[in-house]
Amino acid sequence: MEPDLLGPPYERQTIDLGRDEEGPVVATLVHRRASRASDRAVLYVHGFADYFFQTHLANFFVENGWHFYALDLRKHGRSLLPHQTPNFCRDLTEYFPELDAAARIIRETDGNRTLLVNGHSTGGLVTALWAHARRSAGIVDGLFLNSPFFDLNMPWLVRRPGLAMLARVSHRMPYRTVPRRLSAVYGHSLHTEHRGEWSYDLGWKPVAGFPVRVGWLAAIGRAQRQLRAGLEIPVPVLVSISNRTFRGRTWDESAALSDAVLDVEHIARWAPKLGRHVTLTRFDGALHDLTLSGPAVRRQVFTELNRWASAYVVSTDAPADAPASPSSRRLPTAAGAPGTDPAPESVHPATDSAQARVRPPAPAGGRSAIEASPVPAPDGAPPAADPARAQAPVPAPRPANDQARAQAPARDPRLATDPAQTPARDPHSATDPAQAQTPARDPRPANGRAHGTAPGPHAGSPEPAPDPLDRPGPGLGPDPGPGPDSPSDPAPDRPAPDPAPPTAPAPARTPASPDTGTSRPAATPTARD
């Protein structure tokens, strides 16, 4: 370890990766220790034309009990050597050796039991493929992807057939530059020399990026095709994006509130391909790198990240000397439990902010959990569970003399058990024992519905509720279907059943109430609770 260019308390370690066609290759691991004893760590991996300089990101993790590590990949930032082509690679798997080496240092050398990997943009694509390739090794406990590079922000003809044609010739001219250069809008939104609030080395992170090479672009295309085919990352994944995309190539004020690099809808579309437990969050007014957005958005991002990691990645119930295991490391931790790091002061959870519009993570259950916000729930779907509402007292059952119940119509005399009150049956139906035991169907003239007809709207009244007598119920037996006594197939030489009294339509009989064990009349359009 040696002091890093950021100064104390940052240190760095050079990882020797041998040689490639251009000469010696290295990667650089930057480290900052947590402010208190801890056995968990986070590894940050940057994007294209980028390197680690976000000290406020390290502050967040260190203050919440994480040892912080950042990896400058080969030919990026601190690892870019004079003889190398900046940011170039022929395949994204070339970055796996430095990720493996960093993970060994974090786990074996420094003794951390929990590892959260945080990838941004191209680093999000690289770390997703690496976590998939190392899924059986138990190296990663959680994956946080900040605007991952899941698709090119270009028209479909360029993204699919155009990129496929480019890949076929990339091996003959890998270092040839693509004519279209990157836009400088995003760089202007970040750096203090333009319209941003951040200061960093423009030699390692130019405002308009580095030239894009054919070989690198073909490597990106292959990696994205692998993602679209589906990965099997076995650990919880949090994907965070902005809620809007900026598509211009010249400056506009809306670029300071949008992702000016990638199409956020592409990321949302392909996020479910990562694995079985994926949480997607969107943030209003966020930049491409969410952690470089305005202060209010940054607070929301950090709060949501802390809440997700506490639920799905961090485990505080195992003793410090217990052996590490994937199952013990991924047990959910209740909010406010001993050892759980609270959110920073004056920071409200993103779910309580109208600007964040994100949903809380769903409970882990080994199933797919992709939660995209702010997409509204479809009509008829139950609303999302709200912990505050879940603790609200359940209202007591209404008494039998409730005003709505008091106004309910009297029982249909045809369902009465008193023979004196039962109207006379058609003598032809008495010979059929099955039909003799089945109560006659209510033609419901007051509701405009008869057996065998579809319900329809009535002038001045809402559409009636389905008749419970149309389906089997306790004591009702199976539906006999159309027959001699059915209004849908009346016999011309027999009288029709007596209609219900006009002022007292027959209520449907419902199964016993779970609260009282007694039957009660169902709600009708004329008496709603």
XYZ file of C-alpha atoms in Angstrom:
529
model
C 0.000 0.000 0.000
C 1.084 3.556 -0.745
C -0.601 6.953 -0.306
C -3.126 7.774 -3.011
C -3.313 11.032 -4.950
C -6.507 11.865 -3.004
C -4.413 12.092 0.166
C -5.042 10.538 3.579
C -6.939 8.439 4.530
C -6.868 6.959 0.994
C -4.273 4.336 0.085
C -3.691 2.436 -3.139
C -2.211 -0.831 -4.279
C -0.998 -1.644 -7.800
C -2.085 -5.013 -9.205
C 0.313 -6.463 -11.790
C -1.633 -8.082 -14.647
C 1.262 -9.134 -16.872
C 1.466 -8.017 -20.486
C -0.813 -7.701 -23.493
C -0.186 -6.716 -27.128
C 0.616 -3.137 -26.066
C 2.966 -3.992 -23.206
C 2.713 -4.141 -19.382
C -0.766 -3.978 -17.841
C -1.741 -2.922 -14.310
C -4.864 -2.129 -12.297
C -5.092 0.046 -9.182
C -7.063 -0.687 -6.002
C -7.837 2.364 -3.830
C -8.740 1.710 -0.185
C -10.220 3.654 2.723
C -10.953 1.977 6.039
C -14.284 2.221 7.838
C -14.554 4.568 10.799
C -15.308 1.648 13.146
C -14.646 -2.087 13.341
C -16.421 -3.893 10.523
C -16.219 -7.058 8.456
C -18.063 -5.789 5.382
C -16.712 -3.987 2.336
C -17.855 -2.383 -0.916
C -15.955 -2.482 -4.212
C -16.664 0.409 -6.613
C -16.026 -0.010 -10.360
C -16.205 3.061 -12.648
C -17.488 3.425 -16.222
C -16.026 4.270 -19.635
C -13.729 7.322 -19.759
C -13.835 7.433 -15.979
C -11.935 6.665 -12.762
C -12.550 6.916 -9.022
C -12.672 10.463 -7.648
C -16.071 10.496 -5.852
C -14.887 10.908 -2.261
C -18.423 11.732 -1.089
C -19.447 8.209 -2.182
C -16.665 6.779 -0.029
C -17.787 9.018 2.862
C -21.285 7.542 2.703
C -20.091 3.941 2.865
C -17.409 4.541 5.514
C -19.824 6.399 7.803
C -22.248 3.472 7.521
C -19.686 0.876 8.528
C -18.277 -0.282 5.172
C -14.624 -0.552 4.237
C -14.401 1.217 0.890
C -12.464 -0.041 -2.130
C -12.387 1.392 -5.660
C -10.817 -0.293 -8.664
C -9.343 1.682 -11.556
C -9.516 -0.892 -14.347
C -6.643 -1.464 -16.768
C -6.037 1.472 -19.138
C -8.280 3.768 -17.043
C -7.353 6.571 -14.641
C -4.503 5.620 -12.292
C -3.921 2.431 -14.314
C -3.482 4.163 -17.706
C 0.158 3.831 -18.793
C 1.840 6.044 -21.455
C 2.099 3.274 -24.068
C -1.570 2.237 -23.822
C -4.699 3.110 -25.817
C -7.058 4.729 -23.265
C -9.978 2.513 -22.159
C -9.428 -0.083 -24.888
C -10.222 -3.785 -24.634
C -11.168 -6.528 -27.090
C -13.515 -8.313 -24.673
C -15.018 -7.342 -21.311
C -13.753 -10.570 -19.778
C -10.290 -8.989 -19.908
C -11.325 -7.094 -16.761
C -12.089 -10.272 -14.790
C -8.484 -10.855 -13.572
C -8.318 -7.502 -11.749
C -11.791 -8.078 -10.274
C -10.677 -11.502 -9.041
C -7.496 -10.022 -7.579
C -9.401 -7.222 -5.838
C -11.898 -9.693 -4.368
C -9.039 -11.862 -3.003
C -7.459 -8.830 -1.322
C -10.779 -7.735 0.176
C -11.839 -11.171 1.422
C -8.686 -13.198 2.081
C -6.054 -10.564 2.863
C -8.224 -8.026 4.691
C -10.654 -10.594 6.155
C -13.993 -9.086 5.121
C -16.952 -11.494 5.235
C -19.468 -9.444 3.216
C -18.788 -7.901 -0.204
C -21.114 -5.481 -1.993
C -20.080 -4.620 -5.564
C -21.066 -1.177 -6.932
C -20.720 -0.763 -10.704
C -21.444 2.394 -12.700
C -22.298 2.521 -16.436
C -19.819 0.252 -18.283
C -18.617 -0.887 -14.861
C -22.190 -1.996 -14.177
C -22.161 -4.201 -17.283
C -18.706 -5.599 -16.471
C -19.521 -6.423 -12.828
C -22.855 -8.018 -13.783
C -21.124 -10.410 -16.200
C -18.378 -11.098 -13.626
C -20.911 -11.831 -10.838
C -22.678 -14.212 -13.231
C -19.414 -15.960 -14.179
C -18.358 -16.303 -10.497
C -21.842 -17.173 -9.206
C -20.788 -20.562 -7.796
C -17.778 -19.131 -5.900
C -19.809 -17.132 -3.345
C -17.629 -14.032 -3.828
C -20.372 -11.401 -4.119
C -23.157 -10.825 -1.572
C -24.975 -8.001 -3.364
C -24.785 -5.921 -6.528
C -25.622 -2.204 -6.810
C -25.725 -1.012 -10.435
C -25.795 2.745 -11.004
C -27.121 3.426 -14.566
C -25.565 0.254 -16.022
C -24.644 0.153 -19.730
C -27.233 -2.426 -20.851
C -27.819 -1.062 -24.382
C -26.535 1.553 -26.811
C -28.399 4.846 -26.859
C -28.824 4.717 -30.641
C -31.559 3.854 -33.180
C -32.444 0.180 -33.525
C -30.770 -0.164 -36.942
C -27.468 0.905 -35.407
C -27.878 -1.064 -32.166
C -28.717 -4.394 -33.795
C -27.831 -4.988 -37.496
C -25.265 -2.179 -37.582
C -23.393 -3.427 -34.515
C -23.554 -7.028 -35.777
C -21.884 -6.009 -39.040
C -19.243 -4.063 -37.106
C -18.463 -7.090 -34.954
C -17.693 -9.206 -38.034
C -14.877 -6.881 -39.140
C -13.632 -5.767 -35.705
C -10.864 -8.388 -35.591
C -9.274 -6.874 -38.719
C -9.241 -3.257 -37.494
C -9.881 -3.218 -33.700
C -8.125 0.121 -33.096
C -9.974 2.025 -35.785
C -12.067 4.844 -34.321
C -15.802 5.142 -34.838
C -16.587 8.379 -36.760
C -19.315 9.550 -34.366
C -17.819 11.062 -31.211
C -19.479 11.166 -27.827
C -21.491 14.224 -26.824
C -19.928 16.743 -24.450
C -23.270 17.601 -22.793
C -22.797 15.178 -19.905
C -19.280 16.427 -19.219
C -20.548 20.012 -19.155
C -23.151 19.040 -16.550
C -20.430 17.703 -14.223
C -17.215 19.732 -14.277
C -16.736 23.014 -12.435
C -15.170 24.599 -15.539
C -18.562 24.309 -17.243
C -21.940 23.923 -15.475
C -21.180 21.287 -12.824
C -19.962 21.149 -9.223
C -17.240 18.487 -9.501
C -13.509 18.827 -10.010
C -11.529 15.913 -11.480
C -8.645 15.165 -13.855
C -9.779 15.970 -17.409
C -6.846 13.963 -18.724
C -8.396 10.791 -17.310
C -12.027 11.837 -17.759
C -12.291 14.199 -20.765
C -15.439 16.279 -21.169
C -16.278 14.489 -24.448
C -14.733 11.159 -23.464
C -12.099 9.224 -25.409
C -12.480 8.137 -29.053
C -14.554 4.956 -29.385
C -12.658 2.070 -31.031
C -14.227 -0.591 -33.230
C -12.815 -3.440 -31.134
C -14.162 -1.969 -27.876
C -17.601 -1.340 -29.375
C -17.777 -4.925 -30.656
C -16.886 -6.162 -27.165
C -19.718 -4.085 -25.701
C -22.135 -5.565 -28.247
C -21.190 -9.150 -27.332
C -21.561 -8.444 -23.618
C -24.974 -6.847 -24.086
C -26.167 -9.803 -26.163
C -25.144 -12.102 -23.325
C -27.136 -9.952 -20.889
C -30.233 -9.963 -23.097
C -30.043 -13.771 -23.278
C -30.321 -13.827 -19.483
C -27.894 -14.059 -16.559
C -28.159 -16.087 -13.346
C -26.825 -13.757 -10.651
C -27.843 -15.510 -7.398
C -27.590 -12.493 -5.058
C -29.877 -9.454 -4.628
C -29.366 -6.754 -7.257
C -30.338 -3.071 -6.984
C -30.552 -1.186 -10.304
C -30.929 2.602 -9.950
C -31.579 5.002 -12.824
C -32.853 8.473 -13.603
C -36.483 8.857 -14.587
C -35.774 10.621 -17.887
C -33.370 10.612 -20.845
C -31.801 13.646 -22.530
C -31.375 13.089 -26.295
C -29.861 16.357 -27.513
C -26.226 16.925 -28.499
C -26.138 20.605 -27.495
C -26.619 22.021 -24.031
C -30.067 22.508 -22.568
C -30.992 23.082 -18.917
C -32.954 19.813 -18.863
C -29.641 17.965 -19.309
C -28.817 18.806 -15.687
C -31.843 16.767 -14.566
C -31.575 13.764 -16.911
C -29.398 10.900 -18.072
C -27.553 12.425 -21.043
C -25.603 9.224 -21.842
C -27.968 6.220 -21.875
C -31.666 5.571 -22.502
C -33.119 4.789 -19.074
C -35.948 2.756 -20.618
C -33.394 0.379 -22.126
C -31.958 -0.208 -18.648
C -35.402 -0.788 -17.145
C -36.267 -3.214 -19.946
C -33.210 -5.453 -19.525
C -32.820 -5.285 -15.731
C -35.005 -8.396 -15.149
C -32.476 -10.431 -17.165
C -29.903 -10.140 -14.371
C -31.313 -12.781 -12.047
C -34.184 -13.806 -9.796
C -34.001 -10.937 -7.276
C -33.790 -7.523 -8.932
C -35.025 -4.215 -7.506
C -35.338 -1.224 -9.856
C -35.500 2.335 -8.522
C -35.909 5.603 -10.426
C -34.981 9.066 -9.199
C -36.438 12.295 -10.475
C -33.819 14.825 -11.609
C -30.888 12.386 -11.512
C -27.857 12.512 -13.820
C -26.256 9.532 -15.552
C -24.086 8.978 -12.479
C -26.741 9.237 -9.799
C -24.172 9.992 -7.101
C -23.069 13.133 -9.014
C -26.612 14.548 -9.169
C -27.819 17.514 -7.133
C -27.653 17.322 -3.314
C -31.330 16.428 -2.810
C -31.176 13.575 -5.321
C -27.908 12.294 -3.830
C -29.498 12.096 -0.385
C -32.398 10.113 -1.791
C -30.063 7.730 -3.626
C -27.932 7.115 -0.528
C -30.977 6.618 1.700
C -32.539 4.112 -0.672
C -29.207 2.304 -1.078
C -28.723 2.114 2.699
C -32.245 0.782 3.192
C -31.863 -1.872 0.460
C -28.432 -3.011 1.674
C -29.663 -3.258 5.277
C -32.534 -5.471 4.156
C -30.819 -7.747 1.658
C -27.017 -7.676 2.064
C -25.987 -6.879 5.644
C -26.366 -9.442 8.434
C -25.848 -8.424 12.054
C -27.224 -11.474 13.859
C -24.155 -13.719 13.422
C -21.251 -13.520 15.921
C -18.053 -11.948 14.699
C -16.139 -15.249 14.865
C -18.823 -17.262 13.026
C -17.774 -18.828 9.718
C -18.872 -16.884 6.677
C -21.611 -18.397 4.555
C -23.784 -16.997 1.788
C -26.994 -17.736 3.693
C -25.840 -16.097 6.930
C -24.565 -13.040 5.085
C -27.830 -12.354 3.266
C -30.350 -12.523 6.076
C -32.578 -9.398 6.173
C -31.896 -6.982 9.015
C -34.757 -5.181 10.671
C -34.599 -1.400 10.533
C -33.268 0.031 13.756
C -31.864 -3.295 15.006
C -28.592 -3.202 16.949
C -25.689 -2.861 14.588
C -27.784 -1.430 11.769
C -26.522 1.893 10.517
C -29.178 4.614 10.575
C -29.742 6.930 7.657
C -28.017 10.333 7.856
C -29.848 13.061 9.706
C -32.350 15.162 7.779
C -32.503 12.469 5.119
C -35.978 11.057 4.577
C -36.546 7.681 2.938
C -37.087 7.865 -0.793
C -40.505 6.292 -0.417
C -41.630 9.322 1.591
C -40.465 11.766 -1.089
C -42.652 12.776 -3.978
C -39.568 13.417 -6.075
C -37.962 9.983 -5.667
C -41.059 7.965 -6.577
C -39.519 4.640 -5.719
C -41.042 1.647 -4.029
C -39.535 -0.176 -1.050
C -37.888 -3.489 -1.860
C -40.147 -6.505 -1.748
C -39.429 -9.128 0.925
C -36.897 -11.707 -0.149
C -38.558 -14.981 -0.928
C -36.400 -16.650 -3.551
C -38.637 -15.384 -6.322
C -38.226 -12.781 -8.986
C -38.771 -9.320 -7.526
C -38.551 -6.665 -10.187
C -40.156 -3.477 -8.955
C -40.304 -0.654 -11.449
C -41.526 2.722 -10.313
C -43.407 4.967 -10.877
C -45.518 2.643 -13.044
C -49.042 2.587 -11.543
C -50.692 -0.694 -10.619
C -53.281 -1.982 -13.135
C -56.978 -1.525 -12.470
C -58.223 -3.992 -9.933
C -54.770 -4.908 -8.612
C -54.242 -4.590 -4.855
C -52.176 -1.553 -3.814
C -48.555 -1.958 -2.764
C -48.115 -2.805 0.877
C -47.360 0.184 3.075
C -45.662 -0.614 6.416
C -47.362 2.346 8.060
C -50.785 1.180 6.896
C -50.020 -2.410 7.825
C -49.863 -1.333 11.479
C -53.159 0.525 11.384
C -55.939 -1.000 13.587
C -58.388 -3.230 11.778
C -61.951 -1.877 12.051
C -64.361 -4.050 14.026
C -67.175 -5.838 12.150
C -70.319 -3.826 11.751
C -73.191 -4.780 14.084
C -76.194 -6.598 12.767
C -78.365 -3.535 13.188
C -76.151 -1.430 10.952
C -78.136 1.170 9.076
C -77.217 -0.383 5.721
C -78.261 -3.795 6.995
C -81.489 -2.407 8.437
C -82.385 -1.155 4.957
C -81.709 -4.544 3.354
C -84.796 -6.101 1.739
C -86.632 -8.990 3.359
C -85.862 -12.598 2.506
C -87.257 -14.046 -0.649
C -90.321 -16.126 0.378
C -89.199 -18.767 -2.115
C -86.227 -19.567 0.169
C -88.394 -19.853 3.307
C -88.526 -23.150 5.128
C -92.145 -22.717 6.190
C -94.303 -24.777 3.756
C -97.127 -22.355 4.256
C -95.001 -19.512 2.904
C -93.510 -21.450 -0.030
C -95.294 -20.675 -3.318
C -96.725 -23.562 -5.299
C -94.372 -25.317 -7.697
C -95.044 -26.345 -11.199
C -96.490 -29.874 -10.927
C -94.307 -31.013 -13.831
C -91.130 -30.312 -11.827
C -92.261 -32.351 -8.808
C -91.415 -35.595 -10.637
C -87.721 -34.602 -10.809
C -86.257 -35.159 -7.331
C -83.027 -33.275 -8.154
C -84.923 -30.210 -9.265
C -87.467 -30.546 -6.486
C -84.638 -30.084 -3.964
C -83.116 -27.132 -5.802
C -84.584 -23.693 -5.026
C -85.952 -21.802 -7.992
C -83.673 -19.170 -9.462
C -84.509 -15.582 -8.833
C -85.350 -13.818 -12.138
C -84.414 -10.525 -10.443
C -86.693 -8.215 -12.401
C -85.736 -5.341 -10.120
C -82.072 -5.605 -11.107
C -82.738 -6.212 -14.764
C -81.037 -9.625 -14.722
C -82.370 -13.112 -15.290
C -80.615 -16.452 -15.323
C -78.759 -16.915 -18.591
C -78.566 -13.184 -19.392
C -75.599 -10.871 -18.983
C -75.895 -8.003 -16.489
C -76.303 -4.582 -17.995
C -76.386 -0.986 -16.814
C -79.605 0.548 -15.581
C -80.649 4.123 -15.903
C -79.962 5.953 -12.699
C -78.315 3.002 -10.876
C -74.894 1.313 -10.913
C -74.277 -2.034 -12.559
C -75.522 -4.797 -10.208
C -73.099 -7.097 -8.438
C -72.828 -10.721 -9.618
C -75.511 -12.961 -8.154
C -73.941 -15.421 -5.672
C -76.703 -17.889 -6.533
C -75.161 -18.273 -10.002
C -72.335 -20.366 -8.510
C -72.336 -23.326 -6.100
C -72.428 -22.474 -2.424
C -73.061 -24.120 0.928
C -76.382 -25.955 0.753
C -77.157 -24.795 -2.783
C -75.801 -27.784 -4.729
C -74.477 -27.674 -8.290
C -75.914 -25.424 -10.940
C -78.685 -27.516 -12.624
C -78.422 -25.520 -15.848
C -81.373 -24.696 -18.138
C -84.355 -26.962 -17.534
C -88.091 -26.996 -17.260
C -87.992 -24.478 -14.392
C -85.287 -22.273 -15.838
C -86.374 -18.802 -17.023
C -83.920 -19.153 -19.922
C -85.931 -22.098 -21.309
C -89.589 -21.512 -20.296
C -92.265 -24.028 -21.242
C -95.103 -22.360 -23.194
C -97.803 -24.362 -21.399
C -96.631 -23.600 -17.885
C -96.892 -20.391 -15.896
C -93.718 -18.472 -15.199
C -92.465 -18.313 -11.611
C -93.881 -15.604 -9.467
C -91.807 -12.434 -9.736
C -90.258 -10.996 -6.611
C -92.247 -8.237 -4.910
C -91.336 -4.929 -6.550
C -90.423 -3.321 -3.216
C -88.449 -6.229 -1.791
C -85.900 -7.759 -4.199
C -84.487 -11.005 -2.873
C -80.979 -10.714 -1.414
C -78.408 -13.356 -2.203
C -77.473 -15.767 0.487
C -73.737 -15.710 1.223
C -71.465 -18.128 3.079
C -71.110 -17.752 6.808
C -69.180 -14.690 7.985
C -65.721 -15.557 9.338
C -66.304 -13.147 12.223
C -69.716 -14.344 13.435
C -70.275 -17.743 11.817
C -73.725 -16.672 10.620
C -75.103 -15.954 7.180
C -75.852 -12.407 6.215
C -77.373 -10.769 3.141
C -74.956 -9.688 0.424
C -74.603 -6.041 -0.522
C -76.869 -4.922 -3.348
C -76.786 -1.840 -5.567
C -79.514 -0.304 -3.403
C -77.621 -0.686 -0.108
C -73.821 -0.258 -0.183
C -71.526 -0.216 2.845
